[in-house]
mmCIF file of C-alpha atoms in Angstrom:
data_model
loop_
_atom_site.group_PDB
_atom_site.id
_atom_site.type_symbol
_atom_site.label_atom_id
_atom_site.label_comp_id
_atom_site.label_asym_id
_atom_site.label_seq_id
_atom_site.Cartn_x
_atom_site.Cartn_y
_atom_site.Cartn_z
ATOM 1 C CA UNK U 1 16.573 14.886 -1.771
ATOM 2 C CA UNK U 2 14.760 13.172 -4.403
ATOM 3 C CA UNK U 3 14.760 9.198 -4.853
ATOM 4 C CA UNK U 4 13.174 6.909 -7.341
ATOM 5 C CA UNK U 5 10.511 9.182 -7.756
ATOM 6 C CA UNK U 6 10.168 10.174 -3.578
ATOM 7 C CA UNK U 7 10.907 13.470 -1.815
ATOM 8 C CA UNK U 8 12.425 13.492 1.967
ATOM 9 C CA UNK U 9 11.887 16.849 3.186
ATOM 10 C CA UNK U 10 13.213 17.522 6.780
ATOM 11 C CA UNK U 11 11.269 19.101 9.286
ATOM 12 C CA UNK U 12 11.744 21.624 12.145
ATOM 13 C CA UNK U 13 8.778 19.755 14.348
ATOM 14 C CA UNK U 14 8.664 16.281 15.339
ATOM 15 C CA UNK U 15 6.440 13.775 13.955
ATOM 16 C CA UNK U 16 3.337 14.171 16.244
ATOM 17 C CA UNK U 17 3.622 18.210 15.330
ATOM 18 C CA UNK U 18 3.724 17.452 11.312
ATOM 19 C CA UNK U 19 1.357 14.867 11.747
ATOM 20 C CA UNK U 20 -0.933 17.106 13.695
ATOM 21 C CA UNK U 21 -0.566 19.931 11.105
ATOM 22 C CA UNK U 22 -0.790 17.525 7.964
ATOM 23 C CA UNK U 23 -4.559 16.937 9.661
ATOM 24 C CA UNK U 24 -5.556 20.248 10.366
ATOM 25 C CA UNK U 25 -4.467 21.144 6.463
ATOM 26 C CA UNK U 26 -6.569 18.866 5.263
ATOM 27 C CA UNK U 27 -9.594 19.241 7.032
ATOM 28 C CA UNK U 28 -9.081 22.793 6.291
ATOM 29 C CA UNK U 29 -9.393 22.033 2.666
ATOM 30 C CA UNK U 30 -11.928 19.430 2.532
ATOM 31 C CA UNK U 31 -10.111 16.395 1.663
ATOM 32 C CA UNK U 32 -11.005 13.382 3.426
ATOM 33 C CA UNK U 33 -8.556 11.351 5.898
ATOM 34 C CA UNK U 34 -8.658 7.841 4.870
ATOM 35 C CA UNK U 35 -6.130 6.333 7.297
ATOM 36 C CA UNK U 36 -3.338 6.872 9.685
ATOM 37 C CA UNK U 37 -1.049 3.991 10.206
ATOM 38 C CA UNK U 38 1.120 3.951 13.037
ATOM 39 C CA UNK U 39 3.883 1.620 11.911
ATOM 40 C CA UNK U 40 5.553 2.240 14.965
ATOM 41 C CA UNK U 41 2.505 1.996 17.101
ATOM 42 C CA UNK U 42 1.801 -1.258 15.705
ATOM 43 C CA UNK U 43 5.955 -2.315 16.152
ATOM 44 C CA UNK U 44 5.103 -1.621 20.036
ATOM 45 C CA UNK U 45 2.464 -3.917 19.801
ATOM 46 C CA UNK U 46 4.599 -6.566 19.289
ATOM 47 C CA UNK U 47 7.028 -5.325 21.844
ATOM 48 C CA UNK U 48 9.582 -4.226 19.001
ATOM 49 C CA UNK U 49 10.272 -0.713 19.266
ATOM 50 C CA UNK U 50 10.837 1.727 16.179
ATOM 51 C CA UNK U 51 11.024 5.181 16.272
ATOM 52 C CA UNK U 52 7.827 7.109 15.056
ATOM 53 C CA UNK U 53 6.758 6.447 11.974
ATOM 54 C CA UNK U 54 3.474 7.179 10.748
ATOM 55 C CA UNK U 55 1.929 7.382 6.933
ATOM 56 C CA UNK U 56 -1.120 9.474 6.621
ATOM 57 C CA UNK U 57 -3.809 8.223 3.293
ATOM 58 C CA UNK U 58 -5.563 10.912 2.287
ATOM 59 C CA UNK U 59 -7.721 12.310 -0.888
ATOM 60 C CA UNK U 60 -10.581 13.580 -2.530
ATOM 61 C CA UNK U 61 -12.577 11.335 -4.878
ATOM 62 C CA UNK U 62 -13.634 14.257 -7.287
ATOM 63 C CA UNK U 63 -9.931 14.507 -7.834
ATOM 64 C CA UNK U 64 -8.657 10.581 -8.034
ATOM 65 C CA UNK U 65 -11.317 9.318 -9.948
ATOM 66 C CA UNK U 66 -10.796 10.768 -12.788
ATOM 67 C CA UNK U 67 -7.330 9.867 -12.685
ATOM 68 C CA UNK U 68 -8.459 6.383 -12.094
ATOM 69 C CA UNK U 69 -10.676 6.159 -15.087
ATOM 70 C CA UNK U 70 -8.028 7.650 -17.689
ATOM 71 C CA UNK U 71 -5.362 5.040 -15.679
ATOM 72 C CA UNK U 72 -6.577 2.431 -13.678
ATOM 73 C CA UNK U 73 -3.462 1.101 -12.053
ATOM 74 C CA UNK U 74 -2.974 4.348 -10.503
ATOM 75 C CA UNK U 75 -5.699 2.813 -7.764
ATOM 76 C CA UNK U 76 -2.879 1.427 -6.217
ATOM 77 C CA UNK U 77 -0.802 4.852 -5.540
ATOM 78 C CA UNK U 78 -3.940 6.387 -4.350
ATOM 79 C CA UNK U 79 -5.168 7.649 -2.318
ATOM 80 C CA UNK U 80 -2.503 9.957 -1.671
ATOM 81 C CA UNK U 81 0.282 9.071 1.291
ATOM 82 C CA UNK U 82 2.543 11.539 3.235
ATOM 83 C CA UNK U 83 5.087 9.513 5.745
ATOM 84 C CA UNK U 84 6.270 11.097 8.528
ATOM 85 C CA UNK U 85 9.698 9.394 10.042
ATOM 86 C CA UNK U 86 11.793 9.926 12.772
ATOM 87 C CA UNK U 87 15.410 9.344 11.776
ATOM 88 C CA UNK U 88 18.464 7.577 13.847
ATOM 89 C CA UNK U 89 19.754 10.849 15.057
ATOM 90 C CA UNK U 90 15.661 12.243 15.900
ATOM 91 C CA UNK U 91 15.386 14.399 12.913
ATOM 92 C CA UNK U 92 11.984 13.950 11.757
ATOM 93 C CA UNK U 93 11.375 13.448 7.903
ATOM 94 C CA UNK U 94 8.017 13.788 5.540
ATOM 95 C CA UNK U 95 8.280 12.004 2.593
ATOM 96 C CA UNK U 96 6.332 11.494 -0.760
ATOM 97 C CA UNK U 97 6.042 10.352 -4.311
ATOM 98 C CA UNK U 98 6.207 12.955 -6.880
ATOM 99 C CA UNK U 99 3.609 13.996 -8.841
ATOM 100 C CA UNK U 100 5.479 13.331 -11.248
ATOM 101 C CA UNK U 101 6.780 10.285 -10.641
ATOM 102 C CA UNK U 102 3.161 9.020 -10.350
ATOM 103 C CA UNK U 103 1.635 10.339 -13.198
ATOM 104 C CA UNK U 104 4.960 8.773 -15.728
ATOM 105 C CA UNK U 105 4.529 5.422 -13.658
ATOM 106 C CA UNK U 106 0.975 5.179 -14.874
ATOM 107 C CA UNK U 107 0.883 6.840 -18.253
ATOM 108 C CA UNK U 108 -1.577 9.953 -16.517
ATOM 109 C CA UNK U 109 -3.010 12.330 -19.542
ATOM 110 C CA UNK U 110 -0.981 15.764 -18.497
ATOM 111 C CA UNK U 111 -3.503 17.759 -17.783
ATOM 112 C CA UNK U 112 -4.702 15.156 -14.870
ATOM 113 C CA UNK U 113 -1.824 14.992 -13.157
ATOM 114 C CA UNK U 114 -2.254 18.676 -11.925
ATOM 115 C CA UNK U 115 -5.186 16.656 -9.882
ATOM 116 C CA UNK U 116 -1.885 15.893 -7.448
ATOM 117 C CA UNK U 117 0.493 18.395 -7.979
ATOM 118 C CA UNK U 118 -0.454 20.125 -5.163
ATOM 119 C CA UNK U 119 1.236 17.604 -2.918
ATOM 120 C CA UNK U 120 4.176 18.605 -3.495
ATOM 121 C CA UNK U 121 3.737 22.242 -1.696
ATOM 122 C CA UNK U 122 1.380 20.258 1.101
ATOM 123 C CA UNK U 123 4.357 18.687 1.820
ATOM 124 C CA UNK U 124 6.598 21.468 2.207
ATOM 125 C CA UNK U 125 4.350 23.273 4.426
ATOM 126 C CA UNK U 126 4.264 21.120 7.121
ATOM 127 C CA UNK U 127 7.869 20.472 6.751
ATOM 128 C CA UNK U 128 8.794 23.641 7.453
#
């Protein structure tokens, strides 16, 4: 499914299983973890609960800078995000914004945007 510019892939693990294989990707290949925000970590903090929800940042500067010098709003799309959602019914969900959608949004030279494109099969690895 593909929606204003996102992708919600469904996956077969739940979100502590993506989540844990989103990492181990990505320190496979080298590109730095920025942040992981536990939305519904944080929601427990303030004794609300929400079902897991958790957005990894992620990215490699060699690869977004150059983006950000040919378009500098894109600074605010990177780095990179993956969520990872548990739906109403427990089906967990990874979710993105296209390559594409990204590199229209900010006007990206064509042959930067392949500097991204590879989230799109990141994405459907873990989701699988």
């Amino acid at each position: 499914m593909i929606n204003h510019g996102m992708v919600h892939l469904a996956a077969s693990q739940s979100v502590e299983d993506v989540l844990e294989e989103l990492q181990t990707i990505l320190t496979t290949k080298g590109i730095q973890v920025f942040a992981l925000i536990d939305h519904s970590g944080e929601a427990a903090k303030v004794e609300m609960e929400m079902r897991p929800t958790k957005l990894l940042i992620f990215g490699n500067p060699k690869g977004g800078t150059p983006l950000m010098l040919a378009a500098p709003t894109i600074a605010i799309d990177l780095p990179l995000k993956i969520l990872i959602w548990e739906d109403a019914q427990g089906k967990t969900w990874v979710t993105y914004n296209t390559a594409e959608y990204l590199a229209e949004r900010h006007e990206l030279p064509a042959n930067l945007a392949q500097n991204i494109a590879f989230l799109a099969s990141l994405a459907a690895t873990i989701a699988e």
